[in-house]
Coordinates of C-alpha atoms and ligand atoms in Angstrom, one line a residue:
X1 CA -87.4 125.3 102.4
X2 CA -87.1 128.9 103.6
X3 CA -83.8 130.1 102.2
X4 CA -82.9 129.5 98.6
X5 CA -80.0 130.8 96.5
X6 CA -80.2 131.2 92.7
X7 CA -76.8 131.2 90.9
X8 CA -75.8 131.4 87.2
X9 CA -73.8 128.4 86.2
X10 CA -72.0 129.8 83.2
X11 CA -70.6 133.3 82.4
X12 CA -73.8 135.2 83.3
X13 CA -76.8 135.9 81.1
X14 CA -78.3 132.4 81.7
X15 CA -81.8 133.8 81.9
X16 CA -81.8 134.2 85.7
X17 CA -84.2 137.1 85.5
X18 CA -87.1 135.0 84.3
X19 CA -86.3 132.1 86.8
X20 CA -86.0 134.6 89.7
X21 CA -89.2 136.2 88.7
X22 CA -91.0 132.8 88.7
X23 CA -89.5 131.9 92.0
X24 CA -90.5 135.2 93.4
X25 CA -94.1 134.2 93.1
X26 CA -93.5 131.7 96.0
X27 CA -91.1 133.9 98.0
X28 CA -91.7 136.5 100.7
X29 CA -88.3 138.2 100.4
X30 CA -86.0 138.6 97.4
X31 CA -82.5 139.7 98.2
X32 CA -79.7 140.6 95.8
X33 CA -76.2 139.7 97.2
X34 CA -73.4 140.9 94.9
X35 CA -72.5 142.8 91.7
X36 CA -73.9 146.2 90.7
X37 CA -75.5 147.8 87.7
X38 CA -73.2 145.7 85.5
X39 CA -76.0 143.1 85.7
X40 CA -79.1 143.4 83.6
X41 CA -82.1 141.1 84.3
X42 CA -84.7 141.2 81.5
X43 CA -88.2 140.4 82.6
X44 CA -91.1 140.0 80.2
X45 CA -94.8 139.8 81.3
X46 CA -98.1 141.0 80.0
X47 CA -96.3 142.1 76.8
X48 CA -94.1 144.5 78.7
X49 CA -90.3 144.2 78.9
X50 CA -88.3 145.6 81.9
X51 CA -84.6 145.6 82.4
X52 CA -83.6 145.7 86.0
X53 CA -80.0 146.3 87.0
X54 CA -80.0 146.7 90.8
X55 CA -83.6 146.4 92.2
X56 CA -84.8 142.8 92.7
X57 CA -87.6 141.7 90.4
X58 CA -89.8 141.2 93.5
X59 CA -90.7 144.8 93.0
X60 CA -93.2 143.7 90.3
X61 CA -95.1 141.6 92.8
X62 CA -97.4 142.7 95.6
X63 CA -96.4 142.0 99.2
X64 CA -92.8 141.0 98.5
X65 CA -89.9 142.6 100.3
X66 CA -86.9 143.5 98.1
X67 CA -83.5 143.7 99.6
X68 CA -80.2 145.1 98.2
X69 CA -77.6 143.5 100.3
X70 CA -74.2 144.7 101.7
X71 CA -72.4 142.8 99.0
X72 CA -73.8 144.9 96.2
X73 CA -72.0 148.0 94.9
X74 CA -74.4 150.9 94.3
X75 CA -74.0 153.7 91.8
X76 CA -76.5 156.3 93.2
X77 CA -77.2 157.8 89.8
X78 CA -77.9 154.3 88.3
X79 CA -80.2 153.5 91.3
X80 CA -82.0 156.8 90.9
X81 CA -82.6 156.3 87.2
X82 CA -83.9 152.8 87.8
X83 CA -86.2 153.9 90.6
X84 CA -87.5 156.8 88.4
X85 CA -88.3 154.4 85.5
X86 CA -90.2 152.0 87.8
X87 CA -92.1 154.8 89.4
X88 CA -93.1 156.1 86.0
X89 CA -94.4 152.6 85.2
X90 CA -96.5 152.7 88.3
X91 CA -94.4 150.7 90.8
X92 CA -93.6 152.0 94.2
X93 CA -91.1 151.2 96.9
X94 CA -92.7 152.2 100.2
X95 CA -92.4 149.3 102.6
X96 CA -91.1 147.1 99.8
X97 CA -87.5 148.0 99.4
X98 CA -84.6 148.0 101.9
X99 CA -81.1 148.8 100.9
X100 CA -78.3 147.7 103.2
X101 CA -76.7 150.5 105.2
X102 CA -73.4 148.7 104.6
X103 CA -73.3 148.5 100.8
X104 CA -70.3 150.2 99.1
X105 CA -70.8 153.0 96.7
X106 CA -69.6 153.5 93.1
X107 CA -68.4 157.0 92.7
X108 CA -67.8 158.9 89.4
X109 CA -64.0 158.3 89.8
X110 CA -64.5 154.6 89.9
X111 CA -66.3 154.7 86.5
X112 CA -63.6 156.9 85.0
X113 CA -60.8 154.6 86.2
X114 CA -62.7 151.5 84.9
X115 CA -63.1 153.0 81.4
X116 CA -59.6 154.5 81.3
X117 CA -57.8 151.4 82.6
X118 CA -59.6 149.3 80.0
X119 CA -58.7 151.8 77.3
X120 CA -55.1 151.6 78.2
X121 CA -54.9 147.8 78.5
X122 CA -54.8 147.1 74.7
X123 CA -55.1 143.3 74.1
X124 CA -54.9 142.7 77.9
X125 CA -58.3 144.3 78.5
X126 CA -61.0 142.4 80.5
X127 CA -63.9 143.8 78.5
X128 CA -65.7 145.2 81.6
X129 CA -69.1 146.8 81.4
X130 CA -67.3 150.1 82.2
X131 CA -69.6 150.8 85.2
X132 CA -66.9 151.2 87.8
X133 CA -67.6 147.9 89.4
X134 CA -64.0 146.7 89.8
X135 CA -62.5 150.0 91.1
X136 CA -65.4 150.3 93.7
X137 CA -64.8 146.7 95.0
X138 CA -61.0 147.4 95.0
X139 CA -61.6 150.4 97.2
X140 CA -63.9 148.3 99.5
X141 CA -61.1 145.8 99.9
X142 CA -58.5 148.6 100.4
X143 CA -60.8 150.0 103.1
X144 CA -61.1 153.3 101.3
X145 CA -64.7 153.0 100.0
X146 CA -67.8 155.0 100.8
X147 CA -70.8 153.1 102.1
X148 CA -74.5 153.8 102.0
X149 CA -74.4 154.7 105.7
X150 CA -72.1 157.6 104.9
X151 CA -75.1 159.2 103.2
X152 CA -77.2 159.3 106.4
X153 CA -75.6 162.5 107.5
X154 CA -74.5 165.4 105.2
X155 CA -71.4 166.2 107.2
X156 CA -70.4 162.6 107.3
X157 CA -70.8 162.4 103.6
X158 CA -68.7 165.5 103.0
X159 CA -66.0 164.1 105.4
X160 CA -66.0 160.6 103.8
X161 CA -65.8 162.0 100.2
X162 CA -62.9 164.3 101.3
X163 CA -60.9 161.5 102.9
X164 CA -59.5 160.1 99.7
X165 CA -60.4 162.9 97.3
X166 CA -56.8 164.2 96.8
X167 CA -55.4 160.8 96.1
X168 CA -58.2 160.0 93.6
X169 CA -57.8 163.3 91.9
X170 CA -54.0 162.9 91.5
X171 CA -54.3 159.3 90.3
X172 CA -56.8 160.2 87.6
X173 CA -54.9 163.3 86.5
X174 CA -51.4 161.7 86.5
X175 CA -52.4 158.3 85.1
X176 CA -55.1 159.1 82.7
X177 CA -55.1 162.9 82.3
X178 CA -58.7 163.0 83.5
X179 CA -60.1 165.8 85.7
X180 CA -62.2 165.0 88.7
X181 CA -64.9 167.6 89.5
X182 CA -64.1 169.8 92.5
X183 CA -64.8 168.3 95.9
X184 CA -67.7 170.7 96.4
X185 CA -69.3 169.8 93.1
X186 CA -68.8 166.0 93.8
X187 CA -70.4 166.5 97.2
X188 CA -73.4 168.4 95.7
X189 CA -73.9 165.6 93.1
X190 CA -73.8 162.9 95.8
X191 CA -75.9 164.8 98.3
X192 CA -78.5 165.2 95.5
X193 CA -79.2 161.4 95.7
X194 CA -79.7 161.4 99.5
X195 CA -83.4 162.1 99.5
X196 CA -84.0 159.4 96.9
X197 CA -82.4 156.5 98.7
X198 CA -81.6 157.3 102.4
X199 CA -85.2 156.6 103.5
X200 CA -84.8 153.0 102.2
X201 CA -81.5 152.2 104.1
X202 CA -81.7 149.6 106.9
X203 CA -79.9 146.8 108.6
X204 CA -80.7 144.2 106.1
X205 CA -78.9 141.4 107.9
X206 CA -81.2 142.0 110.9
X207 CA -84.3 142.0 108.7
X208 CA -83.3 138.8 107.0
X209 CA -82.5 137.1 110.3
X210 CA -86.0 138.1 111.6
X211 CA -87.7 136.8 108.4
X212 CA -85.8 133.5 108.6
X213 CA -86.8 133.2 112.3
X214 CA -90.4 133.7 111.2
X215 CA -90.1 130.9 108.6
X216 CA -90.5 133.3 105.7
X217 CA -89.3 132.2 102.2
X218 CA -86.1 134.1 101.3
X219 CA -84.8 134.1 97.7
X220 CA -81.2 135.1 97.4
X221 CA -80.5 136.5 93.9
X222 CA -77.0 136.4 92.5
X223 CA -75.9 138.4 89.4
X224 CA -73.5 137.3 86.7
X225 CA -72.4 133.7 86.9
X226 CA -70.0 131.1 88.4
X227 CA -67.4 131.5 85.7
X228 CA -67.2 135.2 86.4
X229 CA -66.5 134.7 90.1
X230 CA -63.4 136.6 91.2
X231 CA -62.1 133.5 93.1
X232 CA -63.4 130.6 91.0
X233 CA -63.9 132.0 87.5
X234 CA -61.6 132.5 84.6
X235 CA -59.5 135.0 86.4
X236 CA -58.5 137.7 85.5
X237 CA -61.4 137.7 83.0
X238 CA -64.0 137.9 85.8
X239 CA -66.1 140.4 87.7
X240 CA -64.9 141.6 91.1
X241 CA -67.3 139.8 93.4
X242 CA -68.5 136.3 94.3
X243 CA -71.6 135.3 92.3
X244 CA -71.2 131.7 93.6
X245 CA -73.5 130.5 96.4
X246 CA -71.1 131.4 99.2
X247 CA -71.5 135.1 98.1
X248 CA -75.0 135.0 99.4
X249 CA -73.6 134.4 103.0
X250 CA -71.1 137.3 102.9
X251 CA -73.2 139.6 100.7
X252 CA -76.3 139.3 102.9
X253 CA -75.1 138.3 106.3
X254 CA -76.9 135.0 106.1
X255 CA -75.1 132.2 108.0
X256 CA -74.1 129.2 105.8
X257 CA -76.2 126.8 107.9
X258 CA -79.4 128.8 107.1
X259 CA -79.1 128.2 103.4
X260 CA -81.5 125.4 102.5
X261 CA -81.3 125.1 98.8
X262 CA -79.2 126.2 95.8
X263 CA -80.8 126.4 92.4
X264 CA -78.6 126.7 89.4
X265 CA -79.6 128.4 86.1
X266 CA -78.0 127.1 82.9
X267 CA -78.6 128.0 79.3
X268 CA -79.0 125.2 76.7
X269 CA -75.8 126.6 75.0
X270 CA -73.1 129.0 76.2
X271 CA -72.5 132.7 75.9
X272 CA -70.0 135.1 77.3
X273 CA -69.5 138.9 77.0
X274 CA -66.1 140.6 77.3
X275 CA -62.7 139.0 76.9
X276 CA -61.3 135.7 78.2
X277 CA -61.1 132.0 77.4
X278 CA -64.2 130.3 76.0
X279 CA -63.3 126.8 74.8
X280 CA -66.6 126.0 73.1
X281 CA -67.0 129.3 71.3
X282 CA -68.3 129.2 67.7
X283 CA -67.1 131.5 65.0
X284 CA -69.3 130.1 62.3
X285 CA -72.9 130.2 61.1
X286 CA -74.1 128.1 64.1
X287 CA -72.7 130.8 66.4
X288 CA -74.4 133.5 64.4
X289 CA -77.7 131.5 64.6
X290 CA -77.5 131.2 68.4
X291 CA -76.8 134.9 68.7
X292 CA -79.7 135.8 66.4
X293 CA -82.3 133.3 67.7
X294 CA -81.2 133.8 71.3
X295 CA -81.2 137.6 71.0
X296 CA -77.7 137.4 72.5
X297 CA -76.9 141.1 73.0
X298 CA -76.0 142.5 76.4
X299 CA -78.9 143.8 78.5
X300 CA -76.6 146.4 80.1
X301 CA -74.2 147.4 77.3
X302 CA -75.9 146.1 74.1
X303 CA -72.7 144.3 73.2
X304 CA -73.1 141.2 71.0
X305 CA -72.4 138.1 73.1
X306 CA -69.9 135.4 72.1
X307 CA -71.9 132.2 71.5
X308 CA -70.9 128.5 71.7
X309 CA -71.9 124.9 72.5
X310 CA -73.0 123.8 76.0
X311 CA -70.0 123.1 78.1
X312 CA -70.7 120.3 80.6
X313 CA -67.2 120.7 82.2
X314 CA -68.2 124.2 83.2
X315 CA -71.7 123.0 84.2
X316 CA -70.4 120.2 86.4
X317 CA -67.8 122.6 88.0
X318 CA -70.7 125.0 88.8
X319 CA -72.8 122.1 90.3
X320 CA -69.9 121.1 92.6
X321 CA -68.7 124.6 93.5
X322 CA -72.2 125.9 94.4
X323 CA -73.7 122.7 95.9
X324 CA -76.5 122.9 93.3
X325 CA -79.6 120.9 94.3
X326 CA -81.7 121.6 91.3
X327 CA -81.1 123.1 87.9
X328 CA -83.3 125.2 85.6
X329 CA -82.6 125.0 81.9
X330 CA -83.3 128.0 79.8
X331 CA -83.6 128.9 76.1
X332 CA -84.0 125.4 74.7
X333 CA -86.1 126.8 71.9
X334 CA -83.1 128.8 70.5
X335 CA -81.7 125.5 69.3
X336 CA -84.8 124.6 67.2
X337 CA -83.2 125.1 63.8
X338 CA -79.9 123.3 64.3
X339 CA -79.1 120.1 62.4
X340 CA -76.6 118.8 65.0
X341 CA -76.0 120.0 68.5
X342 CA -72.7 119.5 70.4
X343 CA -71.9 119.3 74.1
X344 CA -68.4 119.5 75.4
X345 CA -67.8 116.8 77.9
X346 CA -64.0 117.2 78.5
X347 CA -60.9 119.2 77.5
X348 CA -57.7 118.1 75.9
X349 CA -54.5 120.1 76.3
X350 CA -51.4 119.2 74.2
X351 CA -53.1 115.8 73.5
X352 CA -53.7 114.9 77.1
X353 CA -57.2 114.8 78.7
X354 CA -57.5 117.3 81.5
X355 CA -59.1 116.6 84.9
X356 CA -61.7 119.5 85.1
X357 CA -61.1 123.2 84.6
X358 CA -57.5 124.4 84.5
X359 CA -56.6 127.4 86.7
X360 CA -54.4 129.0 84.0
X361 CA -56.5 131.1 81.5
X362 CA -53.8 130.5 78.8
X363 CA -54.2 126.7 79.2
X364 CA -58.0 127.0 79.1
X365 CA -57.8 129.2 76.0
X366 CA -55.7 126.6 74.2
X367 CA -57.8 123.6 75.3
X368 CA -59.4 121.4 72.7
X369 CA -63.0 120.5 73.7
X370 CA -64.1 116.9 73.5
X371 CA -67.6 116.8 72.1
X372 CA -70.6 114.5 72.2
X373 CA -73.1 115.1 69.3
X374 CA -76.8 115.1 69.5
X375 CA -79.2 115.3 66.5
X376 CA -81.2 118.5 66.2
X377 CA -85.0 118.4 66.3
X378 CA -85.8 121.0 63.6
X379 CA -89.2 121.7 65.0
X380 CA -90.5 124.7 66.9
X381 CA -90.5 124.2 70.6
X382 CA -91.2 127.9 71.6
X383 CA -93.9 128.1 74.3
X384 CA -94.2 124.4 74.9
X385 CA -95.4 123.8 78.5
X386 CA -95.1 120.1 78.9
X387 CA -92.0 117.8 78.6
X388 CA -94.2 115.1 76.8
X389 CA -94.9 117.6 74.0
X390 CA -91.2 118.2 73.2
X391 CA -89.8 116.5 70.0
X392 CA -87.9 113.2 70.8
X393 CA -84.5 114.7 69.9
X394 CA -85.1 117.6 72.2
X395 CA -86.0 115.2 75.0
X396 CA -82.8 113.2 74.2
X397 CA -80.7 116.4 74.4
X398 CA -82.2 117.5 77.7
X399 CA -81.8 114.0 79.2
X400 CA -78.2 114.0 78.0
X401 CA -77.5 117.4 79.7
X402 CA -79.0 116.1 83.0
X403 CA -76.7 113.1 82.9
X404 CA -73.6 115.2 82.1
X405 CA -74.5 117.5 85.1
X406 CA -75.7 114.8 87.4
X407 CA -78.6 116.9 88.6
X408 CA -82.2 117.0 87.3
X409 CA -84.0 120.0 85.7
X410 CA -86.8 121.3 87.9
X411 CA -87.8 123.7 85.2
X412 CA -87.2 124.1 81.5
X413 CA -87.8 127.4 79.8
X414 CA -89.0 127.5 76.2
X415 CA -89.4 131.3 75.7
X416 CA -89.0 134.6 77.5
X417 CA -92.5 134.9 78.8
X418 CA -93.5 133.6 82.3
X419 CA -95.9 131.1 80.6
X420 CA -93.4 129.6 78.2
X421 CA -92.2 127.2 80.9
X422 CA -92.1 123.4 81.5
X423 CA -92.4 122.8 85.3
X424 CA -91.1 119.5 86.6
X425 CA -91.2 120.0 90.3
X426 CA -91.5 122.5 93.1
X427 CA -88.9 125.2 93.0
X428 CA -88.9 126.3 96.6
Ligands
LIG1 P1 -67.3 144.2 85.2 O1 -68.2 143.3 86.1 O2 -68.0 145.3 84.6 O3 -66.1 144.6 85.9 O4 -66.9 143.2 84.0 C1 -66.0 142.1 84.2 C2 -66.4 141.0 83.3 O5 -67.7 140.5 83.7 C3 -66.6 141.4 81.8 O6 -66.3 140.3 81.0 C4 -68.1 141.6 81.7 O7 -68.6 141.5 80.4 C5 -68.6 140.5 82.6 N1 -70.0 140.8 83.1 C6 -70.3 141.7 84.1 N2 -71.6 141.7 84.3 C7 -72.1 140.8 83.5 C8 -73.5 140.3 83.3 O8 -74.4 140.7 84.0 N3 -73.6 139.3 82.4 C9 -72.5 138.8 81.7 N4 -71.3 139.3 81.8 C10 -71.1 140.2 82.7

């Protein structure tokens, strides 16, 4: 099973960081395929907590190759900051990190437009992370982006920055009244990052191809989640890339017929950050409890996450869309105190049952969820490592989720630490 893709099945923040970290133990290569530093993977081990935004968590393991693929957008200042923190903690990158020479760059004007556009959008805002992700991907698609290979040569960098500078400067000034630094200053700022990352640039597609030929185990790591996919999510309340499994092919240059397995990560309830429809959202004490017990605050922005019941319509959609072979279930222990737990198994709109997820966000926002109820277990499950030791009602709930999704759980997480895990099969 050499090439495995890990995808989030909800709106991100499913606890992929821990699952990827566990899978990494068995992998030779860990490759990130989309998104940017809007993502935040929290990893806890040996009592230490790390939040990674761009660098794959393979960096914490010996002898693992970490790849940042062409589908990722890179903010050089964010990458520099992350590398500096990891270096301070004693981790190094020599021979362990390769960054695609074809990845697009997030420039300061992308971040300014992201924040300004959101600020000017009133109640139409997306609730972005304000990191410049959308504007950078927009420039990529408009064929006016800078790429990592532009940093290989100083003259080339100056030329590429200059190519669209006047347009960017005018747009920022006229639309938002914002001043862009002079071209020389922008160049100096960007050139300052060259030394830090140029030595790690490489043809990652070629490296991956070689590793696949050598039967190495490749773990493809997606950020965000299925429902934030720009094509298949709750558009326009989505991110600007493809977290779904197909994104691994385009974002890494791995052919579809080389992907052997897709593992989905799903949380035992639902959260979302930012704006957009969320049919099972709770605005009551149960929602507050999930937020408190699940520590549901953004790893990147610190924003409180919106919390709600498990949505099996979303889960089944993610299974079908990504071709999910196995599911890992996270944060079961967060439900420990609830009297009754609900699972959405369908939507009604204007009295009629819908067939799956509607395309129109207005229809989705006005759907009425159809719920199945499960009794709570009111017992502490944190840290449990065997399915047999779970309370009966927790077993019933987990079995119920498996039936709704139609796919079995290969792993169940009962806490943030690597050890707080029930393993039910081989991940790779
Ligand atoms: P952007 O990716 O910053 O453009 O934000 C677009 C939408 O995706 C917003 O609703 C964000 O809150 C959401 N988003 C982006 N990254 C993440 C993530 O890592 N977890 C959860 N939501 C995210």
